[in-house]
Structure formats: C-alpha cells, structure tokens
JSON list of C-alpha atoms in Angstrom, two decimals:
[
{"chain": "A", "resi": 4, "resn": "MET", "atom": "CA", "xyz": [-11.06, 23.41, -24.65]},
{"chain": "A", "resi": 5, "resn": "LEU", "atom": "CA", "xyz": [-9.58, 20.08, -23.88]},
{"chain": "A", "resi": 6, "resn": "ARG", "atom": "CA", "xyz": [-9.09, 17.92, -26.92]},
{"chain": "A", "resi": 7, "resn": "GLY", "atom": "CA", "xyz": [-8.25, 14.21, -26.85]},
{"chain": "A", "resi": 8, "resn": "LEU", "atom": "CA", "xyz": [-9.10, 13.78, -23.18]},
{"chain": "A", "resi": 9, "resn": "ARG", "atom": "CA", "xyz": [-10.63, 10.63, -22.23]},
{"chain": "A", "resi": 10, "resn": "VAL", "atom": "CA", "xyz": [-13.71, 11.03, -19.97]},
{"chain": "A", "resi": 11, "resn": "TRP", "atom": "CA", "xyz": [-15.94, 9.00, -18.07]},
{"chain": "A", "resi": 12, "resn": "ILE", "atom": "CA", "xyz": [-19.44, 10.66, -17.57]},
{"chain": "A", "resi": 13, "resn": "ASP", "atom": "CA", "xyz": [-21.59, 9.79, -14.45]},
{"chain": "A", "resi": 14, "resn": "GLU", "atom": "CA", "xyz": [-24.93, 11.53, -15.24]},
{"chain": "A", "resi": 15, "resn": "ALA", "atom": "CA", "xyz": [-26.35, 10.16, -11.86]},
{"chain": "A", "resi": 16, "resn": "GLU", "atom": "CA", "xyz": [-24.04, 12.29, -9.64]},
{"chain": "A", "resi": 17, "resn": "ALA", "atom": "CA", "xyz": [-24.53, 16.19, -10.15]},
{"chain": "A", "resi": 18, "resn": "ALA", "atom": "CA", "xyz": [-22.14, 17.30, -7.44]},
{"chain": "A", "resi": 19, "resn": "VAL", "atom": "CA", "xyz": [-19.09, 16.10, -9.36]},
{"chain": "A", "resi": 20, "resn": "GLU", "atom": "CA", "xyz": [-18.30, 18.43, -11.94]},
{"chain": "A", "resi": 21, "resn": "LEU", "atom": "CA", "xyz": [-14.77, 17.46, -13.22]},
{"chain": "A", "resi": 22, "resn": "THR", "atom": "CA", "xyz": [-12.22, 15.13, -12.11]},
{"chain": "A", "resi": 23, "resn": "LEU", "atom": "CA", "xyz": [-8.61, 15.30, -13.55]},
{"chain": "A", "resi": 24, "resn": "GLY", "atom": "CA", "xyz": [-5.84, 12.85, -13.30]},
{"chain": "A", "resi": 25, "resn": "LEU", "atom": "CA", "xyz": [-2.26, 13.94, -12.14]},
{"chain": "A", "resi": 26, "resn": "LEU", "atom": "CA", "xyz": [-0.80, 13.82, -15.91]},
{"chain": "A", "resi": 27, "resn": "VAL", "atom": "CA", "xyz": [-3.70, 16.08, -17.12]},
{"chain": "A", "resi": 28, "resn": "MET", "atom": "CA", "xyz": [-3.23, 18.47, -14.37]},
{"chain": "A", "resi": 29, "resn": "GLN", "atom": "CA", "xyz": [0.58, 18.48, -14.94]},
{"chain": "A", "resi": 30, "resn": "LYS", "atom": "CA", "xyz": [0.03, 19.30, -18.75]},
{"chain": "A", "resi": 31, "resn": "LEU", "atom": "CA", "xyz": [-2.39, 22.22, -17.86]},
{"chain": "A", "resi": 32, "resn": "GLY", "atom": "CA", "xyz": [0.32, 23.61, -15.59]},
{"chain": "A", "resi": 33, "resn": "TYR", "atom": "CA", "xyz": [-0.92, 22.56, -12.09]},
{"chain": "A", "resi": 34, "resn": "SER", "atom": "CA", "xyz": [1.35, 21.00, -9.61]},
{"chain": "A", "resi": 35, "resn": "GLU", "atom": "CA", "xyz": [-0.08, 19.50, -6.55]},
{"chain": "A", "resi": 36, "resn": "GLN", "atom": "CA", "xyz": [2.99, 20.40, -4.47]},
{"chain": "A", "resi": 37, "resn": "THR", "atom": "CA", "xyz": [2.26, 24.08, -5.29]},
{"chain": "A", "resi": 38, "resn": "LEU", "atom": "CA", "xyz": [-1.59, 23.70, -4.71]},
{"chain": "A", "resi": 39, "resn": "LEU", "atom": "CA", "xyz": [-0.71, 22.08, -1.28]},
{"chain": "A", "resi": 40, "resn": "GLU", "atom": "CA", "xyz": [1.80, 24.88, -0.54]},
{"chain": "A", "resi": 41, "resn": "ASN", "atom": "CA", "xyz": [-0.77, 27.76, -1.25]},
{"chain": "A", "resi": 42, "resn": "ALA", "atom": "CA", "xyz": [-3.34, 25.98, 0.86]},
{"chain": "A", "resi": 43, "resn": "ARG", "atom": "CA", "xyz": [-0.95, 25.85, 3.68]},
{"chain": "A", "resi": 44, "resn": "ARG", "atom": "CA", "xyz": [-0.10, 29.57, 3.30]},
{"chain": "A", "resi": 45, "resn": "GLN", "atom": "CA", "xyz": [-3.72, 30.32, 3.47]},
{"chain": "A", "resi": 46, "resn": "GLN", "atom": "CA", "xyz": [-4.65, 28.26, 6.46]},
{"chain": "A", "resi": 47, "resn": "ALA", "atom": "CA", "xyz": [-2.82, 25.74, 8.54]},
{"chain": "A", "resi": 48, "resn": "VAL", "atom": "CA", "xyz": [-5.65, 23.33, 9.30]},
{"chain": "A", "resi": 49, "resn": "TRP", "atom": "CA", "xyz": [-8.49, 22.43, 6.86]},
{"chain": "A", "resi": 50, "resn": "ASP", "atom": "CA", "xyz": [-11.48, 20.55, 8.16]},
{"chain": "A", "resi": 51, "resn": "PHE", "atom": "CA", "xyz": [-13.31, 18.65, 5.71]},
{"chain": "A", "resi": 52, "resn": "ALA", "atom": "CA", "xyz": [-15.45, 16.68, 8.17]},
{"chain": "A", "resi": 53, "resn": "ASP", "atom": "CA", "xyz": [-18.57, 18.63, 7.00]},
{"chain": "A", "resi": 54, "resn": "GLN", "atom": "CA", "xyz": [-18.13, 17.72, 3.37]},
{"chain": "A", "resi": 55, "resn": "PRO", "atom": "CA", "xyz": [-20.97, 15.67, 1.90]},
{"chain": "A", "resi": 56, "resn": "ASP", "atom": "CA", "xyz": [-20.65, 12.17, 1.56]},
{"chain": "A", "resi": 57, "resn": "THR", "atom": "CA", "xyz": [-19.99, 12.11, -2.10]},
{"chain": "A", "resi": 58, "resn": "THR", "atom": "CA", "xyz": [-16.45, 12.77, -3.31]},
{"chain": "A", "resi": 59, "resn": "PRO", "atom": "CA", "xyz": [-15.07, 12.26, -6.78]},
{"chain": "A", "resi": 60, "resn": "GLY", "atom": "CA", "xyz": [-13.99, 8.76, -6.07]},
{"chain": "A", "resi": 61, "resn": "ILE", "atom": "CA", "xyz": [-17.37, 7.68, -5.03]},
{"chain": "A", "resi": 62, "resn": "ALA", "atom": "CA", "xyz": [-18.54, 7.07, -8.35]},
{"chain": "A", "resi": 63, "resn": "MET", "atom": "CA", "xyz": [-15.90, 4.09, -8.83]},
{"chain": "A", "resi": 64, "resn": "HIS", "atom": "CA", "xyz": [-17.16, 2.62, -5.33]},
{"chain": "A", "resi": 65, "resn": "ARG", "atom": "CA", "xyz": [-20.90, 3.11, -6.65]},
{"chain": "A", "resi": 66, "resn": "THR", "atom": "CA", "xyz": [-19.89, 0.78, -9.48]},
{"chain": "A", "resi": 67, "resn": "LEU", "atom": "CA", "xyz": [-18.23, -1.74, -7.60]},
{"chain": "A", "resi": 68, "resn": "ARG", "atom": "CA", "xyz": [-21.22, -1.76, -5.09]},
{"chain": "A", "resi": 69, "resn": "MET", "atom": "CA", "xyz": [-23.65, -2.43, -8.34]},
{"chain": "A", "resi": 70, "resn": "GLU", "atom": "CA", "xyz": [-21.82, -5.56, -9.38]},
{"chain": "A", "resi": 71, "resn": "GLU", "atom": "CA", "xyz": [-23.44, -8.96, -8.17]},
{"chain": "A", "resi": 72, "resn": "LEU", "atom": "CA", "xyz": [-21.52, -10.50, -5.46]},
{"chain": "A", "resi": 73, "resn": "SER", "atom": "CA", "xyz": [-19.98, -13.78, -6.22]},
{"chain": "A", "resi": 74, "resn": "ASP", "atom": "CA", "xyz": [-18.56, -16.24, -3.48]},
{"chain": "A", "resi": 75, "resn": "GLY", "atom": "CA", "xyz": [-16.90, -18.49, -6.28]},
{"chain": "A", "resi": 76, "resn": "ILE", "atom": "CA", "xyz": [-13.75, -18.04, -7.53]},
{"chain": "A", "resi": 77, "resn": "ASP", "atom": "CA", "xyz": [-12.75, -19.50, -10.89]},
{"chain": "A", "resi": 78, "resn": "ASP", "atom": "CA", "xyz": [-9.40, -21.39, -9.97]},
{"chain": "A", "resi": 79, "resn": "ASP", "atom": "CA", "xyz": [-8.73, -22.04, -13.75]},
{"chain": "A", "resi": 80, "resn": "GLU", "atom": "CA", "xyz": [-8.15, -18.43, -14.36]},
{"chain": "A", "resi": 81, "resn": "GLY", "atom": "CA", "xyz": [-4.22, -19.13, -14.14]},
{"chain": "A", "resi": 82, "resn": "MET", "atom": "CA", "xyz": [-3.98, -16.46, -11.51]},
{"chain": "A", "resi": 83, "resn": "CYS", "atom": "CA", "xyz": [-2.01, -16.81, -8.25]},
{"chain": "A", "resi": 84, "resn": "CYS", "atom": "CA", "xyz": [-2.75, -15.40, -4.90]},
{"chain": "A", "resi": 85, "resn": "ALA", "atom": "CA", "xyz": [-0.07, -13.85, -2.82]},
{"chain": "A", "resi": 86, "resn": "THR", "atom": "CA", "xyz": [-1.02, -15.96, 0.25]},
{"chain": "A", "resi": 87, "resn": "PRO", "atom": "CA", "xyz": [1.50, -16.45, 2.75]},
{"chain": "A", "resi": 88, "resn": "GLU", "atom": "CA", "xyz": [2.77, -19.86, 3.87]},
{"chain": "A", "resi": 89, "resn": "LEU", "atom": "CA", "xyz": [1.60, -20.06, 7.54]},
{"chain": "A", "resi": 90, "resn": "GLY", "atom": "CA", "xyz": [2.71, -23.63, 8.35]},
{"chain": "A", "resi": 91, "resn": "MET", "atom": "CA", "xyz": [6.38, -23.14, 9.20]},
{"chain": "A", "resi": 92, "resn": "ILE", "atom": "CA", "xyz": [7.78, -21.16, 12.18]},
{"chain": "A", "resi": 93, "resn": "PRO", "atom": "CA", "xyz": [10.88, -19.34, 11.47]},
{"chain": "A", "resi": 94, "resn": "SER", "atom": "CA", "xyz": [14.11, -21.49, 12.76]},
{"chain": "A", "resi": 95, "resn": "LEU", "atom": "CA", "xyz": [17.46, -20.56, 14.34]},
{"chain": "A", "resi": 96, "resn": "ALA", "atom": "CA", "xyz": [18.86, -20.73, 10.91]},
{"chain": "A", "resi": 97, "resn": "ASP", "atom": "CA", "xyz": [16.52, -18.07, 9.76]},
{"chain": "A", "resi": 98, "resn": "ALA", "atom": "CA", "xyz": [17.31, -15.82, 12.51]},
{"chain": "A", "resi": 99, "resn": "GLU", "atom": "CA", "xyz": [21.37, -16.31, 11.82]},
{"chain": "A", "resi": 100, "resn": "ALA", "atom": "CA", "xyz": [20.57, -15.59, 8.30]},
{"chain": "A", "resi": 101, "resn": "VAL", "atom": "CA", "xyz": [18.68, -12.21, 9.12]},
{"chain": "A", "resi": 102, "resn": "ARG", "atom": "CA", "xyz": [21.58, -11.45, 11.60]},
{"chain": "A", "resi": 103, "resn": "THR", "atom": "CA", "xyz": [24.09, -11.77, 8.62]},
{"chain": "A", "resi": 104, "resn": "VAL", "atom": "CA", "xyz": [22.26, -9.48, 6.48]},
{"chain": "A", "resi": 105, "resn": "LEU", "atom": "CA", "xyz": [21.77, -6.91, 9.29]},
{"chain": "A", "resi": 106, "resn": "MET", "atom": "CA", "xyz": [25.44, -6.95, 10.03]},
{"chain": "A", "resi": 107, "resn": "ALA", "atom": "CA", "xyz": [26.35, -6.76, 6.28]},
{"chain": "A", "resi": 108, "resn": "LYS", "atom": "CA", "xyz": [24.13, -3.56, 6.01]},
{"chain": "A", "resi": 109, "resn": "VAL", "atom": "CA", "xyz": [25.72, -2.32, 9.09]},
{"chain": "A", "resi": 110, "resn": "ALA", "atom": "CA", "xyz": [29.20, -2.66, 7.59]},
{"chain": "A", "resi": 111, "resn": "GLU", "atom": "CA", "xyz": [28.02, -1.19, 4.25]},
{"chain": "A", "resi": 112, "resn": "ALA", "atom": "CA", "xyz": [26.89, 1.92, 6.20]},
{"chain": "A", "resi": 113, "resn": "ALA", "atom": "CA", "xyz": [30.28, 2.23, 7.88]},
{"chain": "A", "resi": 114, "resn": "ALA", "atom": "CA", "xyz": [31.86, 1.94, 4.33]},
{"chain": "A", "resi": 115, "resn": "ASP", "atom": "CA", "xyz": [29.59, 4.53, 3.28]},
{"chain": "A", "resi": 116, "resn": "GLY", "atom": "CA", "xyz": [30.98, 7.09, 5.67]},
{"chain": "A", "resi": 117, "resn": "MET", "atom": "CA", "xyz": [28.89, 6.70, 8.84]},
{"chain": "A", "resi": 118, "resn": "GLU", "atom": "CA", "xyz": [30.73, 7.85, 12.00]},
{"chain": "A", "resi": 119, "resn": "GLU", "atom": "CA", "xyz": [31.62, 5.34, 14.47]},
{"chain": "A", "resi": 120, "resn": "PRO", "atom": "CA", "xyz": [29.16, 6.32, 17.22]},
{"chain": "A", "resi": 121, "resn": "ALA", "atom": "CA", "xyz": [26.29, 6.21, 14.83]},
{"chain": "A", "resi": 122, "resn": "VAL", "atom": "CA", "xyz": [27.48, 2.74, 13.35]},
{"chain": "A", "resi": 123, "resn": "GLU", "atom": "CA", "xyz": [27.39, 1.30, 17.02]},
{"chain": "A", "resi": 124, "resn": "ALA", "atom": "CA", "xyz": [24.07, 2.81, 17.64]},
{"chain": "A", "resi": 125, "resn": "LEU", "atom": "CA", "xyz": [22.74, 1.46, 14.42]},
{"chain": "A", "resi": 126, "resn": "GLN", "atom": "CA", "xyz": [24.24, -2.01, 15.26]},
{"chain": "A", "resi": 127, "resn": "ASP", "atom": "CA", "xyz": [22.57, -1.90, 18.73]},
{"chain": "A", "resi": 128, "resn": "LEU", "atom": "CA", "xyz": [19.41, -0.71, 17.55]},
{"chain": "A", "resi": 129, "resn": "LEU", "atom": "CA", "xyz": [19.01, -3.47, 14.82]},
{"chain": "A", "resi": 130, "resn": "LEU", "atom": "CA", "xyz": [20.27, -6.31, 17.20]},
{"chain": "A", "resi": 131, "resn": "LYS", "atom": "CA", "xyz": [17.57, -5.35, 19.54]},
{"chain": "A", "resi": 132, "resn": "PHE", "atom": "CA", "xyz": [14.87, -5.32, 17.10]},
{"chain": "A", "resi": 133, "resn": "GLN", "atom": "CA", "xyz": [16.23, -8.27, 14.98]},
{"chain": "A", "resi": 134, "resn": "GLY", "atom": "CA", "xyz": [13.14, -10.48, 15.59]},
{"chain": "A", "resi": 135, "resn": "VAL", "atom": "CA", "xyz": [11.11, -8.16, 13.53]},
{"chain": "A", "resi": 136, "resn": "PHE", "atom": "CA", "xyz": [13.32, -8.52, 10.42]},
{"chain": "A", "resi": 137, "resn": "ARG", "atom": "CA", "xyz": [12.34, -11.33, 7.82]},
{"chain": "A", "resi": 138, "resn": "LEU", "atom": "CA", "xyz": [14.08, -12.53, 4.58]},
{"chain": "A", "resi": 139, "resn": "ILE", "atom": "CA", "xyz": [11.02, -14.82, 3.73]},
{"chain": "A", "resi": 140, "resn": "PHE", "atom": "CA", "xyz": [7.55, -13.25, 4.29]},
{"chain": "A", "resi": 141, "resn": "GLY", "atom": "CA", "xyz": [4.45, -15.09, 5.44]},
{"chain": "A", "resi": 142, "resn": "ARG", "atom": "CA", "xyz": [6.11, -17.92, 7.51]},
{"chain": "A", "resi": 143, "resn": "ASP", "atom": "CA", "xyz": [5.00, -16.55, 10.83]},
{"chain": "A", "resi": 144, "resn": "PRO", "atom": "CA", "xyz": [1.79, -17.12, 12.91]},
{"chain": "A", "resi": 145, "resn": "PRO", "atom": "CA", "xyz": [-0.92, -14.48, 12.84]},
{"chain": "A", "resi": 146, "resn": "VAL", "atom": "CA", "xyz": [-0.21, -11.48, 15.06]},
{"chain": "A", "resi": 147, "resn": "ARG", "atom": "CA", "xyz": [-2.39, -11.68, 18.46]},
{"chain": "A", "resi": 148, "resn": "VAL", "atom": "CA", "xyz": [-4.32, -8.39, 18.52]},
{"chain": "A", "resi": 149, "resn": "GLU", "atom": "CA", "xyz": [-7.71, -7.53, 19.44]},
{"chain": "A", "resi": 150, "resn": "PRO", "atom": "CA", "xyz": [-9.96, -7.47, 16.35]},
{"chain": "A", "resi": 151, "resn": "LEU", "atom": "CA", "xyz": [-10.55, -4.28, 14.43]},
{"chain": "A", "resi": 152, "resn": "LYS", "atom": "CA", "xyz": [-14.18, -2.72, 14.96]},
{"chain": "A", "resi": 153, "resn": "VAL", "atom": "CA", "xyz": [-15.39, -1.24, 11.69]},
{"chain": "A", "resi": 154, "resn": "HIS", "atom": "CA", "xyz": [-18.32, 1.38, 12.07]},
{"chain": "A", "resi": 155, "resn": "ILE", "atom": "CA", "xyz": [-20.25, 1.69, 8.89]},
{"chain": "A", "resi": 156, "resn": "LYS", "atom": "CA", "xyz": [-22.08, 4.91, 8.31]},
{"chain": "A", "resi": 157, "resn": "PRO", "atom": "CA", "xyz": [-25.80, 4.61, 8.28]},
{"chain": "A", "resi": 158, "resn": "GLY", "atom": "CA", "xyz": [-27.24, 3.99, 4.69]},
{"chain": "A", "resi": 159, "resn": "SER", "atom": "CA", "xyz": [-23.86, 2.66, 3.29]},
{"chain": "A", "resi": 160, "resn": "VAL", "atom": "CA", "xyz": [-23.57, -0.89, 1.50]},
{"chain": "A", "resi": 161, "resn": "PRO", "atom": "CA", "xyz": [-20.79, -2.95, 2.62]},
{"chain": "A", "resi": 162, "resn": "VAL", "atom": "CA", "xyz": [-18.66, -4.26, -0.54]},
{"chain": "A", "resi": 163, "resn": "LYS", "atom": "CA", "xyz": [-17.33, -7.75, -0.59]},
{"chain": "A", "resi": 164, "resn": "SER", "atom": "CA", "xyz": [-13.98, -8.43, -2.15]},
{"chain": "A", "resi": 165, "resn": "GLY", "atom": "CA", "xyz": [-12.15, -11.78, -3.12]},
{"chain": "A", "resi": 166, "resn": "LEU", "atom": "CA", "xyz": [-8.44, -12.45, -2.70]},
{"chain": "A", "resi": 167, "resn": "ARG", "atom": "CA", "xyz": [-6.19, -10.29, -4.77]},
{"chain": "A", "resi": 168, "resn": "ARG", "atom": "CA", "xyz": [-4.90, -12.29, -7.56]},
{"chain": "A", "resi": 169, "resn": "TYR", "atom": "CA", "xyz": [-2.07, -11.70, -9.74]},
{"chain": "A", "resi": 170, "resn": "PRO", "atom": "CA", "xyz": [-0.95, -13.30, -12.87]},
{"chain": "A", "resi": 171, "resn": "PRO", "atom": "CA", "xyz": [2.17, -15.64, -12.65]},
{"chain": "A", "resi": 172, "resn": "THR", "atom": "CA", "xyz": [4.48, -12.81, -14.21]},
{"chain": "A", "resi": 173, "resn": "HIS", "atom": "CA", "xyz": [3.63, -10.39, -11.60]},
{"chain": "A", "resi": 174, "resn": "MET", "atom": "CA", "xyz": [4.13, -12.94, -8.79]},
{"chain": "A", "resi": 175, "resn": "ALA", "atom": "CA", "xyz": [7.54, -13.67, -10.13]},
{"chain": "A", "resi": 176, "resn": "PHE", "atom": "CA", "xyz": [8.42, -10.02, -10.30]},
{"chain": "A", "resi": 177, "resn": "LEU", "atom": "CA", "xyz": [7.32, -9.55, -6.66]},
{"chain": "A", "resi": 178, "resn": "GLU", "atom": "CA", "xyz": [9.36, -12.42, -5.50]},
{"chain": "A", "resi": 179, "resn": "LYS", "atom": "CA", "xyz": [12.34, -11.11, -7.30]},
{"chain": "A", "resi": 180, "resn": "HIS", "atom": "CA", "xyz": [11.76, -7.62, -5.93]},
{"chain": "A", "resi": 181, "resn": "ILE", "atom": "CA", "xyz": [11.58, -8.87, -2.35]},
{"chain": "A", "resi": 182, "resn": "ARG", "atom": "CA", "xyz": [14.66, -11.00, -2.77]},
{"chain": "A", "resi": 183, "resn": "ALA", "atom": "CA", "xyz": [16.41, -8.04, -4.18]},
{"chain": "A", "resi": 184, "resn": "THR", "atom": "CA", "xyz": [14.97, -5.86, -1.25]},
{"chain": "A", "resi": 185, "resn": "CYS", "atom": "CA", "xyz": [16.16, -8.18, 1.42]},
{"chain": "A", "resi": 186, "resn": "GLY", "atom": "CA", "xyz": [19.67, -8.71, 0.49]}
]
C-alpha cells in the first residue's frame, strides 16, 4: 500500500496503469540504472516502434491540446523572454576577448597537470574553432540552414506554444550562470 502519495487520475486512458516519479521509485527501492543494466543483459537492442501511440506522458500532452489557443500574450505579466539580441554582429574586440578566455583555459589545464603535447593539441584545437565560442549569446545572425521538415502523424493535433517566459529573478540567475560559465 502506498500512503501519502499524490496521484493524478486520468479515467479517459485505460492503457496507463501507474506512472511513478523518480523519487517514488527510489523510495520503493528501484534504481533506473539497475533497470537499464538488467534490460541490457537480457537484450542488446529493444525495439519500441510497434508500441501504441499512447504512452504515460501522452496524458499531459492531451491536457495541453485541450486548452484554448491564444495568440495574445499579456505584456503586463512582469515576465521576460530569453530572446537574443540579433542586431549586433560580433566585433574584433569580442574575438580577442574570446581568445583571451580560451588561452586562460589552456593555461589552467597546463597548471592542473596536463601533459605538454596535450596542451599544444588543446590550444591548436581551440584556436582552430575559436569562431564558435561566444562570451555573450544571441548577437549572431541566424544560421543559414535548410528549414526543418516536420512530419505529423495522421490524426494528431498540432500544439501551439508561445515564447518561454521567465520571471526577472530567473533571467538574472540565467545571466549570472552564463557569466560564471564563460569565464
């Protein structure tokens, strides 16, 4: 018997019997790593292509589909979008700043005990691909690639989603995290 367990009942879907979260599984003694290792020992490749379209996560998607689509977004919510600034092209000063950070990381690797041939290989690799590194995200023009073609399964209903919006505190955290990550 499971007591004190919060559940969500979807009476419309009989195929889903019980879906457990990771913490509940761990409390019951299940380990996802052990389950995957046991499955690997039984069979190297598992083909789930013949599974029915309904999976435990479908109930959530069905709930999202049932909501009324709204084109309008309330700008007075006090939320921010993580929208990149596309107006500015990276300058030579930005490239020099990236080079400085990359060379500092190479020096740090050498100080941490990386062997000299590996340090040289790392430096050559970073300098070769220096153009892909950024200290500030979102200032590049869009990448020129062929548009992605999405094939929708027959009978499925597309779901429309607006921009992901974050409270100002989350945006501040993301900016701080990016600054800390980039040096």
